[in-house]
Amino acid sequence: MPQGLAIGDLADRTGLAVSAIRFYETHGIVKPLRNKGGHRRYGRSDIRRLSFVMAAQALGFPLSEIAEHLHALPDHKAPTKADWTRISTQFRKDIDARIAALEELRDKLDGCIGCGCLSLKSCALYNPADIKGKDGKGPRNLTRLPA
Amino acid sequence: MPQGLAIGDLADRTGLAVSAIRFYETHGIVKPLRNKGGHRRYGRSDIRRLSFVMAAQALGFPLSEIAEHLHALPDHKAPTKADWTRISTQFRKDIDARIAALEELRDKLDGCIGCGCLSLKSCALYNPADIKGKDGKGPRNLTRLPA
DNA sequence: GTAATTTCTCAAGTTAACTTGAGATCAAGG
DNA sequence: CCTTGATCTCAAGTTAACTTGAGAAATTAC
């Protein structure tokens, strides 16, 4: 009766690559224990952790932020219902904000379709202030909508 | 009376870096003409082109797809109202799809908050099939929600 | 007409998020 | 017990989207 899941099992359960799971570990997203031989052993709750990561990534959140969210969960004990509820609630807020931003853009675009983008002054797409996205070096992560 | 905008002017107008605009050129997003001295000269419509790029990027679309959209516009002639309307309309569809995907995820998450993620079988976050995102080498661009 | 900007090209560096490969060890089935 | 498959570590490669730097030529400003 092996203690916990092997990394390959976790990969199968989540659909992630084994290499990705190890990579996430270097970013503090999962913190598996080790067995006698040095192999990683995961708890069942890690499946949910990684599923959460995948969902958040699909929304465009960077790993660093996801990791922060997850810091609210206990490392090796199974998280309580309250733990997950707290995180899920915050996540929901982020989703709502994102939906709101998209709807705003959509509404502006509606005006744009009407005008055919020919009246520059009033065109939403023309106004760069609406889409600020410079705040770091390297590739700007524009996947996150302006708050 | 200089013919067209210099790259620096375009940078000022759009808020993009000069280097970024040159980079976009290598990806076929803008195709400036050259003056006697070999300097790039842009048309006014390139402001809108680039603004469109920024908006689409904020939504998480990869440059390659944005470039494809823009191929529907004429290279050196000012686009007609019909040209832009076609693109804007398509863009709007993409936004709607994205909003729908987010709303679906939000609804699932609502159920998840209720259950505290403790009943694995029925938890939306637990079901990896909901979030498929493997289709290439290199970093998986998970910024795009599943269609 | 000269100094200060801008722009040009091209190569190389950067960040995020992983993957791939090499060489070695651990684990599990027959 | 032995072989096959899973893991381990660590370094290096990959993609997207840009930025930075170097050296040179074109523009603009005074």
Tab-separated table of C-alpha atoms (C1' of nucleotides) in Angstrom:
chain	number	residue	atom	x	y	z
A	1	MET	CA	0.000	0.000	0.000
A	2	PRO	CA	2.050	2.904	-1.299
A	3	GLN	CA	1.720	6.190	0.565
A	4	GLY	CA	0.161	8.795	-1.718
A	5	LEU	CA	0.150	9.239	-5.464
A	6	ALA	CA	3.215	8.977	-7.704
A	7	ILE	CA	3.883	11.852	-10.046
A	8	GLY	CA	2.771	9.796	-13.006
A	9	ASP	CA	-0.557	9.041	-11.354
A	10	LEU	CA	-1.089	12.724	-10.706
A	11	ALA	CA	-0.226	13.458	-14.322
A	12	ASP	CA	-2.835	10.963	-15.465
A	13	ARG	CA	-5.470	12.391	-13.155
A	14	THR	CA	-4.920	15.997	-14.152
A	15	GLY	CA	-3.876	15.682	-17.758
A	16	LEU	CA	-0.685	17.597	-17.064
A	17	ALA	CA	2.757	16.446	-18.160
A	18	VAL	CA	5.020	14.989	-15.514
A	19	SER	CA	7.575	17.646	-16.359
A	20	ALA	CA	4.996	20.370	-15.812
A	21	ILE	CA	4.171	19.095	-12.353
A	22	ARG	CA	7.833	19.084	-11.404
A	23	PHE	CA	8.105	22.571	-12.826
A	24	TYR	CA	5.196	23.747	-10.702
A	25	GLU	CA	6.980	22.409	-7.678
A	26	THR	CA	9.885	24.763	-8.308
A	27	HIS	CA	7.319	27.543	-8.154
A	28	GLY	CA	5.881	26.416	-4.870
A	29	ILE	CA	2.573	25.328	-6.289
A	30	VAL	CA	2.802	21.760	-5.024
A	31	LYS	CA	5.039	20.493	-2.231
A	32	PRO	CA	5.097	16.715	-2.395
A	33	LEU	CA	6.675	14.518	0.251
A	34	ARG	CA	9.313	11.955	-0.666
A	35	ASN	CA	9.349	8.213	-0.126
A	36	LYS	CA	12.371	6.114	0.865
A	37	GLY	CA	13.790	6.088	-2.636
A	38	GLY	CA	13.410	9.814	-3.098
A	39	HIS	CA	10.342	9.641	-5.310
A	40	ARG	CA	7.649	12.290	-4.912
A	41	ARG	CA	4.416	11.331	-3.179
A	42	TYR	CA	1.325	13.492	-3.582
A	43	GLY	CA	-1.877	13.749	-1.619
A	44	ARG	CA	-5.323	13.603	-3.159
A	45	SER	CA	-5.822	17.290	-2.551
A	46	ASP	CA	-3.015	17.984	-4.994
A	47	ILE	CA	-5.325	16.942	-7.791
A	48	ARG	CA	-7.576	19.822	-6.868
A	49	ARG	CA	-4.653	22.163	-6.465
A	50	LEU	CA	-3.496	21.449	-9.977
A	51	SER	CA	-6.988	21.611	-11.388
A	52	PHE	CA	-7.313	25.020	-9.847
A	53	VAL	CA	-4.036	26.032	-11.472
A	54	MET	CA	-5.272	24.897	-14.859
A	55	ALA	CA	-8.530	26.759	-14.513
A	56	ALA	CA	-6.812	29.933	-13.395
A	57	GLN	CA	-4.311	29.686	-16.210
A	58	ALA	CA	-7.082	29.344	-18.714
A	59	LEU	CA	-8.249	32.698	-17.441
A	60	GLY	CA	-4.827	34.148	-18.119
A	61	PHE	CA	-3.527	34.450	-14.594
A	62	PRO	CA	0.240	34.129	-14.316
A	63	LEU	CA	1.649	31.304	-12.263
A	64	SER	CA	3.071	33.708	-9.733
A	65	GLU	CA	-0.365	34.981	-8.792
A	66	ILE	CA	-1.830	31.531	-8.752
A	67	ALA	CA	0.901	30.452	-6.395
A	68	GLU	CA	0.008	33.319	-4.087
A	69	HIS	CA	-3.606	32.260	-3.986
A	70	LEU	CA	-2.542	28.755	-3.110
A	71	HIS	CA	-0.366	29.897	-0.255
A	72	ALA	CA	-3.600	30.236	1.656
A	73	LEU	CA	-3.884	26.459	1.671
A	74	PRO	CA	-2.056	24.168	4.123
A	75	ASP	CA	0.993	22.405	2.732
A	76	HIS	CA	0.616	18.810	3.744
A	77	LYS	CA	-2.716	18.576	5.478
A	78	ALA	CA	-5.847	18.174	3.411
A	79	PRO	CA	-7.412	21.628	3.041
A	80	THR	CA	-10.673	22.191	4.839
A	81	LYS	CA	-13.870	23.206	3.182
A	82	ALA	CA	-13.332	26.707	4.512
A	83	ASP	CA	-9.898	26.848	2.889
A	84	TRP	CA	-11.248	26.047	-0.538
A	85	THR	CA	-14.268	28.235	-0.150
A	86	ARG	CA	-12.078	31.213	0.570
A	87	ILE	CA	-9.996	30.635	-2.530
A	88	SER	CA	-12.945	29.869	-4.752
A	89	THR	CA	-14.693	33.023	-3.667
A	90	GLN	CA	-11.708	35.162	-4.534
A	91	PHE	CA	-11.372	33.385	-7.831
A	92	ARG	CA	-14.975	34.134	-8.568
A	93	LYS	CA	-14.384	37.809	-7.996
A	94	ASP	CA	-11.556	37.751	-10.509
A	95	ILE	CA	-13.755	36.063	-13.058
A	96	ASP	CA	-16.480	38.639	-12.537
A	97	ALA	CA	-14.025	41.472	-13.026
A	98	ARG	CA	-12.816	39.892	-16.212
A	99	ILE	CA	-16.305	39.460	-17.551
A	100	ALA	CA	-17.048	43.077	-16.767
A	101	ALA	CA	-13.951	44.231	-18.636
A	102	LEU	CA	-14.884	42.162	-21.660
A	103	GLU	CA	-18.411	43.492	-21.662
A	104	GLU	CA	-17.150	47.020	-21.545
A	105	LEU	CA	-14.873	46.373	-24.476
A	106	ARG	CA	-17.674	44.722	-26.338
A	107	ASP	CA	-19.949	47.682	-25.834
A	108	LYS	CA	-17.295	50.051	-27.071
A	109	LEU	CA	-16.747	47.853	-30.050
A	110	ASP	CA	-20.438	48.000	-30.819
A	111	GLY	CA	-20.113	51.720	-31.218
A	112	CYS	CA	-17.089	51.109	-33.351
A	113	ILE	CA	-18.935	48.811	-35.705
A	114	GLY	CA	-21.552	51.447	-36.163
A	115	CYS	CA	-19.063	54.122	-37.033
A	116	GLY	CA	-16.967	51.838	-39.165
A	117	CYS	CA	-13.972	53.149	-37.270
A	118	LEU	CA	-13.951	56.128	-39.545
A	119	SER	CA	-14.439	58.804	-36.934
A	120	LEU	CA	-11.145	58.501	-35.183
A	121	LYS	CA	-11.856	60.785	-32.275
A	122	SER	CA	-14.753	58.778	-30.913
A	123	CYS	CA	-13.552	55.283	-31.744
A	124	ALA	CA	-12.998	53.056	-28.737
A	125	LEU	CA	-10.305	51.081	-30.472
A	126	TYR	CA	-8.498	54.242	-31.268
A	127	ASN	CA	-8.151	55.302	-27.673
A	128	PRO	CA	-5.009	53.628	-26.373
A	129	ALA	CA	-5.668	54.814	-22.838
A	130	ASP	CA	-8.314	52.162	-22.598
A	131	ILE	CA	-5.796	49.434	-22.908
A	132	LYS	CA	-2.838	50.092	-20.750
A	133	GLY	CA	-0.414	47.277	-20.631
A	134	LYS	CA	3.102	48.294	-19.875
A	135	ASP	CA	4.522	47.425	-16.534
A	136	GLY	CA	7.585	45.272	-16.830
A	137	LYS	CA	10.475	43.990	-18.827
A	138	GLY	CA	10.452	41.025	-21.113
A	139	PRO	CA	7.255	40.101	-22.828
A	140	ARG	CA	4.390	42.104	-21.518
A	141	ASN	CA	1.788	39.779	-20.229
A	142	LEU	CA	-1.190	41.318	-21.908
A	143	THR	CA	-3.313	38.311	-21.272
A	144	ARG	CA	-4.692	40.038	-18.230
A	145	LEU	CA	-7.314	42.561	-18.904
A	146	PRO	CA	-6.930	46.011	-17.430
A	147	ALA	CA	-8.473	46.076	-14.003
B	1	MET	CA	5.122	68.164	-45.839
B	2	PRO	CA	6.403	64.736	-44.949
B	3	GLN	CA	4.564	61.794	-46.462
B	4	GLY	CA	2.972	59.789	-43.655
B	5	LEU	CA	3.890	59.244	-40.043
B	6	ALA	CA	7.353	58.383	-38.760
B	7	ILE	CA	7.648	55.352	-36.525
B	8	GLY	CA	8.156	57.561	-33.511
B	9	ASP	CA	4.953	59.441	-34.203
B	10	LEU	CA	3.076	56.187	-34.465
B	11	ALA	CA	4.608	55.068	-31.198
B	12	ASP	CA	3.401	58.255	-29.532
B	13	ARG	CA	-0.066	57.880	-30.942
B	14	THR	CA	-0.496	54.269	-29.917
B	15	GLY	CA	1.545	54.098	-26.765
B	16	LEU	CA	3.582	51.246	-28.198
B	17	ALA	CA	7.368	51.128	-28.156
B	18	VAL	CA	9.152	51.836	-31.418
B	19	SER	CA	10.804	48.457	-31.145
B	20	ALA	CA	7.427	46.780	-30.790
B	21	ILE	CA	6.143	48.388	-33.962
B	22	ARG	CA	9.182	47.207	-35.879
B	23	PHE	CA	8.673	43.774	-34.383
B	24	TYR	CA	5.071	43.722	-35.570
B	25	GLU	CA	6.274	44.495	-39.037
B	26	THR	CA	8.292	41.301	-39.081
B	27	HIS	CA	5.023	39.537	-38.366
B	28	GLY	CA	3.183	41.195	-41.185
B	29	ILE	CA	0.933	43.281	-38.980
B	30	VAL	CA	1.976	46.600	-40.466
B	31	LYS	CA	3.635	47.146	-43.838
B	32	PRO	CA	4.999	50.687	-43.925
B	33	LEU	CA	6.401	52.333	-47.010
B	34	ARG	CA	9.895	53.845	-47.033
B	35	ASN	CA	11.006	57.386	-47.749
B	36	LYS	CA	14.126	58.406	-49.681
B	37	GLY	CA	16.398	57.798	-46.723
B	38	GLY	CA	14.944	54.397	-45.975
B	39	HIS	CA	12.866	55.473	-43.024
B	40	ARG	CA	9.463	53.884	-42.461
B	41	ARG	CA	6.388	55.937	-43.279
B	42	TYR	CA	3.011	54.924	-41.923
B	43	GLY	CA	-0.500	55.824	-42.901
B	44	ARG	CA	-3.130	57.083	-40.505
B	45	SER	CA	-4.963	53.793	-40.726
B	46	ASP	CA	-1.990	52.112	-39.106
B	47	ILE	CA	-2.948	53.747	-35.850
B	48	ARG	CA	-6.173	51.834	-35.931
B	49	ARG	CA	-4.424	48.688	-37.006
B	50	LEU	CA	-2.171	48.819	-34.001
B	51	SER	CA	-4.964	49.796	-31.653
B	52	PHE	CA	-6.834	46.772	-32.852
B	53	VAL	CA	-3.779	44.645	-32.150
B	54	MET	CA	-3.563	45.977	-28.616
B	55	ALA	CA	-7.214	45.358	-27.940
B	56	ALA	CA	-7.054	41.841	-29.312
B	57	GLN	CA	-3.940	41.094	-27.318
B	58	ALA	CA	-5.622	42.251	-24.158
B	59	LEU	CA	-8.135	39.531	-24.868
B	60	GLY	CA	-5.367	36.998	-25.079
B	61	PHE	CA	-5.286	36.417	-28.810
B	62	PRO	CA	-1.871	35.462	-30.136
B	63	LEU	CA	-0.234	37.745	-32.660
B	64	SER	CA	-0.446	35.101	-35.346
B	65	GLU	CA	-4.223	35.104	-35.227
B	66	ILE	CA	-4.412	38.849	-35.065
B	67	ALA	CA	-2.245	39.025	-38.142
B	68	GLU	CA	-4.642	36.728	-39.942
B	69	HIS	CA	-7.580	38.935	-39.112
B	70	LEU	CA	-5.690	41.910	-40.444
B	71	HIS	CA	-4.904	40.199	-43.714
B	72	ALA	CA	-8.465	41.042	-44.614
B	73	LEU	CA	-7.475	44.698	-44.795
B	74	PRO	CA	-5.740	46.304	-47.774
B	75	ASP	CA	-2.017	46.891	-47.382
B	76	HIS	CA	-1.435	50.432	-48.449
B	77	LYS	CA	-4.824	51.826	-49.218
B	78	ALA	CA	-6.934	53.206	-46.411
B	79	PRO	CA	-9.416	50.492	-45.426
B	80	THR	CA	-13.036	51.145	-46.195
B	81	LYS	CA	-15.766	51.240	-43.655
B	82	ALA	CA	-16.840	47.825	-44.861
B	83	ASP	CA	-13.358	46.443	-44.273
B	84	TRP	CA	-13.331	47.514	-40.653
B	85	THR	CA	-16.889	46.524	-40.033
B	86	ARG	CA	-16.137	43.007	-41.159
B	87	ILE	CA	-13.192	42.707	-38.795
B	88	SER	CA	-14.949	44.364	-35.899
B	89	THR	CA	-17.891	42.065	-36.254
B	90	GLN	CA	-15.695	39.001	-36.144
B	91	PHE	CA	-13.873	40.408	-33.170
B	92	ARG	CA	-17.147	40.929	-31.399
B	93	LYS	CA	-18.038	37.303	-31.926
B	94	ASP	CA	-14.788	36.280	-30.308
B	95	ILE	CA	-15.467	38.492	-27.335
B	96	ASP	CA	-18.929	37.057	-26.929
B	97	ALA	CA	-17.566	33.535	-27.021
B	98	ARG	CA	-15.043	34.423	-24.403
B	99	ILE	CA	-17.626	35.962	-22.138
B	100	ALA	CA	-19.768	32.878	-22.494
B	101	ALA	CA	-16.872	30.640	-21.534
B	102	LEU	CA	-16.118	32.719	-18.478
B	103	GLU	CA	-19.730	32.707	-17.403
B	104	GLU	CA	-19.843	28.971	-17.697
B	105	LEU	CA	-16.761	28.627	-15.585
B	106	ARG	CA	-18.185	31.043	-13.062
B	107	ASP	CA	-21.368	29.064	-12.757
B	108	LYS	CA	-19.449	25.884	-12.227
B	109	LEU	CA	-17.358	27.584	-9.640
B	110	ASP	CA	-20.509	28.671	-7.849
B	111	GLY	CA	-21.402	25.053	-7.389
B	112	CYS	CA	-17.860	24.448	-6.284
B	113	ILE	CA	-18.072	27.087	-3.589
B	114	GLY	CA	-21.198	25.459	-2.313
B	115	CYS	CA	-19.601	22.068	-2.062
B	116	GLY	CA	-16.335	23.380	-0.723
B	117	CYS	CA	-14.632	21.255	-3.329
B	118	LEU	CA	-15.002	18.309	-1.027
B	119	SER	CA	-17.098	16.136	-3.256
B	120	LEU	CA	-14.561	15.333	-5.881
B	121	LYS	CA	-16.818	13.615	-8.359
B	122	SER	CA	-19.097	16.580	-8.928
B	123	CYS	CA	-16.604	19.413	-8.629
B	124	ALA	CA	-16.182	21.485	-11.763
B	125	LEU	CA	-12.616	22.331	-10.969
B	126	TYR	CA	-11.852	18.689	-10.552
B	127	ASN	CA	-12.882	17.778	-14.052
B	128	PRO	CA	-9.838	18.365	-16.262
B	129	ALA	CA	-11.847	17.683	-19.399
B	130	ASP	CA	-13.408	21.091	-18.984
B	131	ILE	CA	-10.140	22.805	-19.529
B	132	LYS	CA	-8.331	21.326	-22.427
B	133	GLY	CA	-5.276	23.190	-23.439
B	134	LYS	CA	-2.632	21.064	-25.034
B	135	ASP	CA	-1.957	21.508	-28.672
B	136	GLY	CA	1.619	22.497	-29.333
B	137	LYS	CA	5.199	22.546	-28.260
B	138	GLY	CA	6.845	25.201	-26.207
B	139	PRO	CA	4.829	27.037	-23.650
B	140	ARG	CA	1.212	26.205	-24.019
B	141	ASN	CA	-0.732	29.325	-24.665
B	142	LEU	CA	-3.443	28.796	-22.148
B	143	THR	CA	-4.523	32.362	-22.329
B	144	ARG	CA	-7.186	31.377	-24.775
B	145	LEU	CA	-10.236	29.867	-23.289
B	146	PRO	CA	-11.508	26.646	-24.762
B	147	ALA	CA	-13.917	27.404	-27.547
C	1	DG	C1'	26.269	73.956	-41.268
C	2	DT	C1'	26.618	71.585	-37.289
C	3	DA	C1'	24.781	69.432	-33.183
C	4	DA	C1'	21.172	66.715	-31.356
C	5	DT	C1'	17.513	63.443	-32.521
C	6	DT	C1'	15.599	59.740	-34.840
C	7	DT	C1'	15.850	56.005	-37.394
C	8	DC	C1'	18.151	52.044	-39.622
C	9	DT	C1'	19.812	47.014	-39.318
C	10	DC	C1'	21.047	43.010	-37.021
C	11	DA	C1'	22.330	40.217	-33.319
C	12	DA	C1'	21.605	38.922	-28.819
C	13	DG	C1'	19.213	39.132	-24.338
C	14	DT	C1'	14.729	38.533	-21.433
C	15	DT	C1'	10.483	36.433	-19.218
C	16	DA	C1'	7.092	32.923	-18.724
C	17	DA	C1'	6.042	28.467	-18.887
C	18	DC	C1'	7.376	24.447	-20.051
C	19	DT	C1'	9.851	20.464	-22.706
C	20	DT	C1'	13.759	17.534	-23.935
C	21	DG	C1'	17.792	14.881	-23.098
C	22	DA	C1'	21.418	12.460	-20.532
C	23	DG	C1'	22.853	9.447	-17.206
C	24	DA	C1'	21.588	7.232	-12.990
C	25	DT	C1'	18.456	5.107	-9.647
C	26	DC	C1'	14.054	3.075	-7.918
C	27	DA	C1'	10.129	-0.007	-8.237
C	28	DA	C1'	7.222	-3.708	-9.801
C	29	DG	C1'	5.953	-7.851	-12.579
C	30	DG	C1'	7.092	-12.549	-13.916
D	1	DC	C1'	16.566	-12.098	-9.588
D	2	DC	C1'	16.215	-9.605	-13.477
D	3	DT	C1'	14.269	-6.766	-16.781
D	4	DT	C1'	11.264	-3.152	-18.046
D	5	DG	C1'	9.259	1.080	-16.874
D	6	DA	C1'	8.888	5.053	-13.808
D	7	DT	C1'	11.476	8.620	-11.397
D	8	DC	C1'	15.320	11.429	-10.156
D	9	DT	C1'	18.449	15.561	-11.068
D	10	DC	C1'	20.265	19.077	-13.729
D	11	DA	C1'	21.336	21.514	-17.776
D	12	DA	C1'	19.867	23.211	-21.930
D	13	DG	C1'	16.393	24.055	-25.543
D	14	DT	C1'	11.743	26.243	-27.106
D	15	DT	C1'	7.967	29.726	-28.137
D	16	DA	C1'	5.916	34.162	-27.844
D	17	DA	C1'	6.530	38.695	-27.633
D	18	DC	C1'	9.405	42.007	-27.154
D	19	DT	C1'	13.679	44.826	-25.470
D	20	DT	C1'	18.540	46.216	-25.538
D	21	DG	C1'	22.751	47.408	-27.628
D	22	DA	C1'	26.083	48.674	-31.262
D	23	DG	C1'	27.460	51.177	-35.051
D	24	DA	C1'	25.966	53.900	-38.899
D	25	DA	C1'	23.130	56.960	-41.658
D	26	DA	C1'	19.150	60.204	-42.091
D	27	DT	C1'	16.384	64.218	-40.057
D	28	DT	C1'	15.438	68.145	-37.528
D	29	DA	C1'	16.506	72.063	-34.776
D	30	DC	C1'	19.074	76.088	-34.105
